[in-house]
Coordinates of C-alpha atoms in Angstrom, one line a residue:
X1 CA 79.9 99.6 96.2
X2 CA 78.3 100.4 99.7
X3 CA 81.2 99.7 102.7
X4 CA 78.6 96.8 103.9
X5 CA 78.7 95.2 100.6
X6 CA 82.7 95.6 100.7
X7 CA 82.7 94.2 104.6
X8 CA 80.9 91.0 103.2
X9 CA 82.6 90.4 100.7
X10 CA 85.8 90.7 103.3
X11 CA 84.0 88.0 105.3
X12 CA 83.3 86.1 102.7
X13 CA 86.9 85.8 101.5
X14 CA 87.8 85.0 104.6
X15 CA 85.4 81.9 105.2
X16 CA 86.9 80.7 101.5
X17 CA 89.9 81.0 103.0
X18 CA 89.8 79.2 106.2
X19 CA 88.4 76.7 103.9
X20 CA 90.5 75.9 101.9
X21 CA 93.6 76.0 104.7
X22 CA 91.2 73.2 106.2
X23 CA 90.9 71.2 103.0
X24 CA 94.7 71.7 102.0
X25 CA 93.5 73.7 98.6
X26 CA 95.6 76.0 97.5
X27 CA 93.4 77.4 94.9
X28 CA 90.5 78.6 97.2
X29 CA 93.0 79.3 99.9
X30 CA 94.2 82.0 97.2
X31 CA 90.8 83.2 95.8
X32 CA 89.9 83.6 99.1
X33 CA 92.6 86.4 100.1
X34 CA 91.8 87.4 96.7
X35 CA 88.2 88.3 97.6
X36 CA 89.6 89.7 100.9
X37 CA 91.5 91.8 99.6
X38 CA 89.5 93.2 97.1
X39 CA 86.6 93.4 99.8
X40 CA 89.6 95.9 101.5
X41 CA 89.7 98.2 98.6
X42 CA 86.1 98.2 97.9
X43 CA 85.6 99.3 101.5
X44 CA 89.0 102.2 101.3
X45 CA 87.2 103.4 98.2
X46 CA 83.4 104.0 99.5
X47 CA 85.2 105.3 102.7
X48 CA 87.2 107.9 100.1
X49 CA 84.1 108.8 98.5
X50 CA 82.1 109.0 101.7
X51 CA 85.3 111.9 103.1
X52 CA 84.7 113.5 99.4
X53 CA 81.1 113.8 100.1
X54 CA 81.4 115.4 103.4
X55 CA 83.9 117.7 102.4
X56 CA 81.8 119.5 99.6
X57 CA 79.0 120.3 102.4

């Protein structure tokens, strides 16, 4: 996954989130920072492989 795909999906999340604090819903509250989150370690990992990449030129 590109790190632009992984920053949207970060900002996406996040909007869930917000969401659901406004609406009092616990459930999107949490798969929002789920999809936050997991936007975070999509990002670390295309950042990893993007050092990997540079270090084999």
């Amino acid at each position: 996954m590109s790190k632009a795909k992984a920053k949207a999906k970060q900002v996406k999340g996040k909007i869930k989130e917000t969401a659901g604090d406004a609406m009092d819903d616990r459930r999107m509250q949490a798969e929002g920072a789920a999809e936050r989150l997991t936007g975070k370690a999509q990002e670390a990992a295309a950042k990893a492989a993007d050092q990997v990449k540079k270090s084999k030129r």
